[in-house]
Coordinates of C-alpha atoms in Angstrom, one line a residue:
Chain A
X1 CA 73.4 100.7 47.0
X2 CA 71.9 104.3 47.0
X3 CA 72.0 106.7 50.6
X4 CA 68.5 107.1 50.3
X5 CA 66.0 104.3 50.6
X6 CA 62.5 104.1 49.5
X7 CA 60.0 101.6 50.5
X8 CA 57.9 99.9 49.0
X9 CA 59.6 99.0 46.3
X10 CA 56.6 98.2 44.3
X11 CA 52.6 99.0 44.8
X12 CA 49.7 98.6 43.0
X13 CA 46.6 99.9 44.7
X14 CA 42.9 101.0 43.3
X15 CA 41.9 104.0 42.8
X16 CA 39.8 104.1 46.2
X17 CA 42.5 103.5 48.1
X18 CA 44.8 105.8 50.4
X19 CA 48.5 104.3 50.8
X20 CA 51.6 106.3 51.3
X21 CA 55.5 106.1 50.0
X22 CA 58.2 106.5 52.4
X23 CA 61.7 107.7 51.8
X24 CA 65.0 108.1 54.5
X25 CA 67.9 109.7 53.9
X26 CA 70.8 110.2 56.5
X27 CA 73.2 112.1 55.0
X28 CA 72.4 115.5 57.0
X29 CA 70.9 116.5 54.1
X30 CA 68.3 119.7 54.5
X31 CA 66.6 119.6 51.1
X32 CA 64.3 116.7 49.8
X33 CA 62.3 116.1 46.8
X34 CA 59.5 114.0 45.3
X35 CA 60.2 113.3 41.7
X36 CA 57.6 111.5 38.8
X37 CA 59.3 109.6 36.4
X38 CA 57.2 107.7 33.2
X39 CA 58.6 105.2 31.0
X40 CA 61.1 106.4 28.7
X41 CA 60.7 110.2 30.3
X42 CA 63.1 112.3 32.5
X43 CA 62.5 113.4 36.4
X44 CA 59.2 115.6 36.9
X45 CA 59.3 117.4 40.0
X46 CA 56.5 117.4 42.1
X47 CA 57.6 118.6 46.0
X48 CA 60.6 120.1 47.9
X49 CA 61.2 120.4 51.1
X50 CA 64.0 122.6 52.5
X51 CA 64.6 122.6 56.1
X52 CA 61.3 120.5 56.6
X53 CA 59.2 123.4 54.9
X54 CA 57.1 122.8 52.0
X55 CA 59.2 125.6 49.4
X56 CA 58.1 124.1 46.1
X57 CA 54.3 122.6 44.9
X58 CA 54.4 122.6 41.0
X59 CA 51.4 122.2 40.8
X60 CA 50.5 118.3 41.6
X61 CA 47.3 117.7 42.4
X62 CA 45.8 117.3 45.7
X63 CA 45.1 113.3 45.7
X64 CA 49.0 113.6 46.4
X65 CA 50.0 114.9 50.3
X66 CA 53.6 115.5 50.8
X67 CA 54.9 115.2 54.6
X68 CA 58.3 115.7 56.3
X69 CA 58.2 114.4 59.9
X70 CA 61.6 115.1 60.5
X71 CA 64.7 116.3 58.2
X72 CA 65.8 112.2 57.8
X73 CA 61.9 111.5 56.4
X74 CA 59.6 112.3 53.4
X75 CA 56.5 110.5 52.6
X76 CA 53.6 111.0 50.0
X77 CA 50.7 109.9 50.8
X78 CA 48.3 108.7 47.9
X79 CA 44.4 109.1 48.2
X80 CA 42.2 108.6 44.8
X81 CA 44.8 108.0 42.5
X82 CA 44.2 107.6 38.9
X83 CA 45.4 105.1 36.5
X84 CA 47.4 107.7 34.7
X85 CA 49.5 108.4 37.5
X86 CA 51.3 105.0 37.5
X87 CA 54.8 105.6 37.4
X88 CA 58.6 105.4 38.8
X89 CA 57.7 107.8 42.1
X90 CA 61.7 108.8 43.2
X91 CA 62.7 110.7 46.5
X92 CA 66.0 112.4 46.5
X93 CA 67.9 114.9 48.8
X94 CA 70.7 117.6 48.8
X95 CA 73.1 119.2 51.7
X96 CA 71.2 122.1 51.0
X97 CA 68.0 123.6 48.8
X98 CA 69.2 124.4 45.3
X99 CA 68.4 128.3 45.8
X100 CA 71.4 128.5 48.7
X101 CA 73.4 126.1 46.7
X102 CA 73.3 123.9 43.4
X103 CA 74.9 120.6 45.0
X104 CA 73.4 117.6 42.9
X105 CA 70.8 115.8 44.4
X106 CA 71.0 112.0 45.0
X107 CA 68.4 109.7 44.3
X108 CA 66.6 106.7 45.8
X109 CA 65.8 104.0 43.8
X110 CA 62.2 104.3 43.7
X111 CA 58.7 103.1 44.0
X112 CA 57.2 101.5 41.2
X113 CA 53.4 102.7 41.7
X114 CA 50.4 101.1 39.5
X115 CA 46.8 101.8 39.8
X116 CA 44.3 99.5 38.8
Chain B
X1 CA 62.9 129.6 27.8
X2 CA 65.3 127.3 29.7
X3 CA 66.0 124.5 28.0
X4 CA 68.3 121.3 28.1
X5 CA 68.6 118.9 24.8
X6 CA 70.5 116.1 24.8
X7 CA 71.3 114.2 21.5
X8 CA 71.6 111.4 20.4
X9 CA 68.8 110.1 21.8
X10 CA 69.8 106.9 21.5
X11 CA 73.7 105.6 20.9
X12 CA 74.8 102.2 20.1
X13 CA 78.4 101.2 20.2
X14 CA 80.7 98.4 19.9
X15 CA 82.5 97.4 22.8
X16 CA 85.7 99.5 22.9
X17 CA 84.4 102.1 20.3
X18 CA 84.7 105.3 21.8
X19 CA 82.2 108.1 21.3
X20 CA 80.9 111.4 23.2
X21 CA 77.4 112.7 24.3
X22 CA 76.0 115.8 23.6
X23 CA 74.2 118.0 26.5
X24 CA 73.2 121.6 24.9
X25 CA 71.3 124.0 27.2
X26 CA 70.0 127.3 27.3
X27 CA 69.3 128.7 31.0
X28 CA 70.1 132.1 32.6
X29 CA 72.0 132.2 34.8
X30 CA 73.9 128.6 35.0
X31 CA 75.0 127.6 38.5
X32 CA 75.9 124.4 37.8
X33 CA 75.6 121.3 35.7
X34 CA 75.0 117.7 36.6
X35 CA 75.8 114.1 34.7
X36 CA 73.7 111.3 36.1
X37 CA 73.5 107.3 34.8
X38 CA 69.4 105.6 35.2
X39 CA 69.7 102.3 34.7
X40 CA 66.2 100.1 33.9
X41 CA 64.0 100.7 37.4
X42 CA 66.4 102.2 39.3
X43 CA 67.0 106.1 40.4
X44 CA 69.1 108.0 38.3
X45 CA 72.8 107.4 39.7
X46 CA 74.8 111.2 40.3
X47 CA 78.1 110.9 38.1
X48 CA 79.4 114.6 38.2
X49 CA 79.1 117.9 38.6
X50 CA 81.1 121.1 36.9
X51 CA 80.2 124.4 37.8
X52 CA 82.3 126.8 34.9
X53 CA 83.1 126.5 31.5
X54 CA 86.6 124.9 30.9
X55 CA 86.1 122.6 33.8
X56 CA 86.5 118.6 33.0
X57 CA 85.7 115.9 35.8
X58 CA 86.9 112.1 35.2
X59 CA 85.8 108.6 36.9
X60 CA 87.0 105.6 35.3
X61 CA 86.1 105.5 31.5
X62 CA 83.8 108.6 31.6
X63 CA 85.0 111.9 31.2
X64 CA 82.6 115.3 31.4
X65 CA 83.7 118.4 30.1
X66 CA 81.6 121.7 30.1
X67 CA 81.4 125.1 27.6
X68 CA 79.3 128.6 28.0
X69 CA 76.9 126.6 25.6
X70 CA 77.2 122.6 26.0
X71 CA 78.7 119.6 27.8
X72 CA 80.2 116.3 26.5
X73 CA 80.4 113.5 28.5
X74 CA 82.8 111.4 26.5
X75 CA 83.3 107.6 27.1
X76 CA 86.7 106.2 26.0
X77 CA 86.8 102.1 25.6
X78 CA 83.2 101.3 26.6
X79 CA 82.0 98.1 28.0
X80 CA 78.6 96.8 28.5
X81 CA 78.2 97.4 31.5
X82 CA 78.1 101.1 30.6
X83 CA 75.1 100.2 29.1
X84 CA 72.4 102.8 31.1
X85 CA 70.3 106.2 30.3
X86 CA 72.4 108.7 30.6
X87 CA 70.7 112.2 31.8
X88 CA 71.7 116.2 32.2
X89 CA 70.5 117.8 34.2
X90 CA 71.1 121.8 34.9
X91 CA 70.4 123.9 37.6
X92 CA 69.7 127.8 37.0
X93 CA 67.1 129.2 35.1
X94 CA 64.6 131.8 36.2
X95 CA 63.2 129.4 38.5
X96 CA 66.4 127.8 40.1
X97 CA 65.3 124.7 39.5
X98 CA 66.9 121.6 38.1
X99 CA 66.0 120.6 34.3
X100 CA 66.6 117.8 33.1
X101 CA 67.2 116.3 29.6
X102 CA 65.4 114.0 28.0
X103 CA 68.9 111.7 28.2
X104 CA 71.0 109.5 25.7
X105 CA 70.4 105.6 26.2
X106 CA 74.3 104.1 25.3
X107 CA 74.0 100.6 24.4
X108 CA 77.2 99.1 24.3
X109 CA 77.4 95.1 22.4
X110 CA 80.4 92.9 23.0

């Protein structure tokens, strides 16, 4: 069993719909992160948070929203999604954010996201 | 450029056949460098982490050893259940972001 939990497991939602994915960590961890993986491809980042502060946006398009309510939580919220961004959506954390400190980050187990 | 290459990019072994892993990277400024194990729809699973050449980590039948240019994870009497993706990952770089290898998929028969 992995220290940080994602939910839902699984989603399939069209492309007019707005759901989010929710991750919890309680380690004390002060860094968290919003990876995209595709089939057969390593991690992409796509957000990190470091001390609840948005530090890193590579880039991702706006139909993803990134939250931190509190340093336990992350969620993405999902608005307009295409069908090209089904994928393996992972949330991971750190003790701290990897410009202080490169401790490894530790991964939830995912969210298996298809859009029809 | 920062870079990480891992090779083979895919490895199959008998059971008990012993064999290494190659993780090659190029990245300014290396602050450290992590071994992780992804098995089908799951999160990647951390494994280790060395921080200076000459280090070596070991946990059960995996060892991970580390140079100024390369790591090895090796894996002495595999068994199938050490079947998995197996990805590095390195943190440094002008950024200071983690990259990550493309990883090694060990498939180990009986």
């Amino acid at each position: 069993d992995t220290e940080v939990t994602q939910t839902p497991k699984h989603l399939v939602m069209g492309m007019t719909n707005k759901k989010s994915l929710k991750c919890e960590q309680h380690m004390g961890h002060r860094a968290m992160y919003w990876y995209k993986q595709k089939a057969k491809k390593p991690p992409e980042l796509m957000f990190v948070y470091s001390y609840e502060k948005l530090s890193i946006n590579e880039s991702v398009p706006s139909r993803f929203s990134p939250e931190c309510p509190n340093s336990s939580l992350l969620n993405l919220h999902l608005h307009a999604l295409q069908p090209e961004d089904s994928a393996l959506y992972l949330c991971a954390s750190s003790q701290r954010p990897g410009q202080q400190d490169p401790s490894p980050l530790h991964f939830g187990n995912g969210t298996r996201l298809t859009v029809t | 450029e920062d870079q990480v290459t891992q090779s083979p990019e895919a490895l199959r072994l008998q059971e008990g056949e012993s064999s290494s892993l190659n993780c090659s990277y190029t990245v300014s400024g290396l602050r450290g460098l992590f071994w992780y194990r992804q098995d089908p729809g799951k999160g990647p699973e951390f494994l280790f982490t060395l921080y200076s050449a000459g280090e070596e980590k070991e946990k059960e039948r995996l060892k991970a050893t580390l140079t100024k240019k390369e790591s090895f994870l090796h894996i002495t009497a595999p068994k199938p259940e050490d079947s998995a993706t197996y990805l590095c990952a390195v943190h440094g770089g002008s950024q200071g972001n983690l990259i990550f290898g493309k990883g090694t998929k060990l498939s180990v028969k009986p």
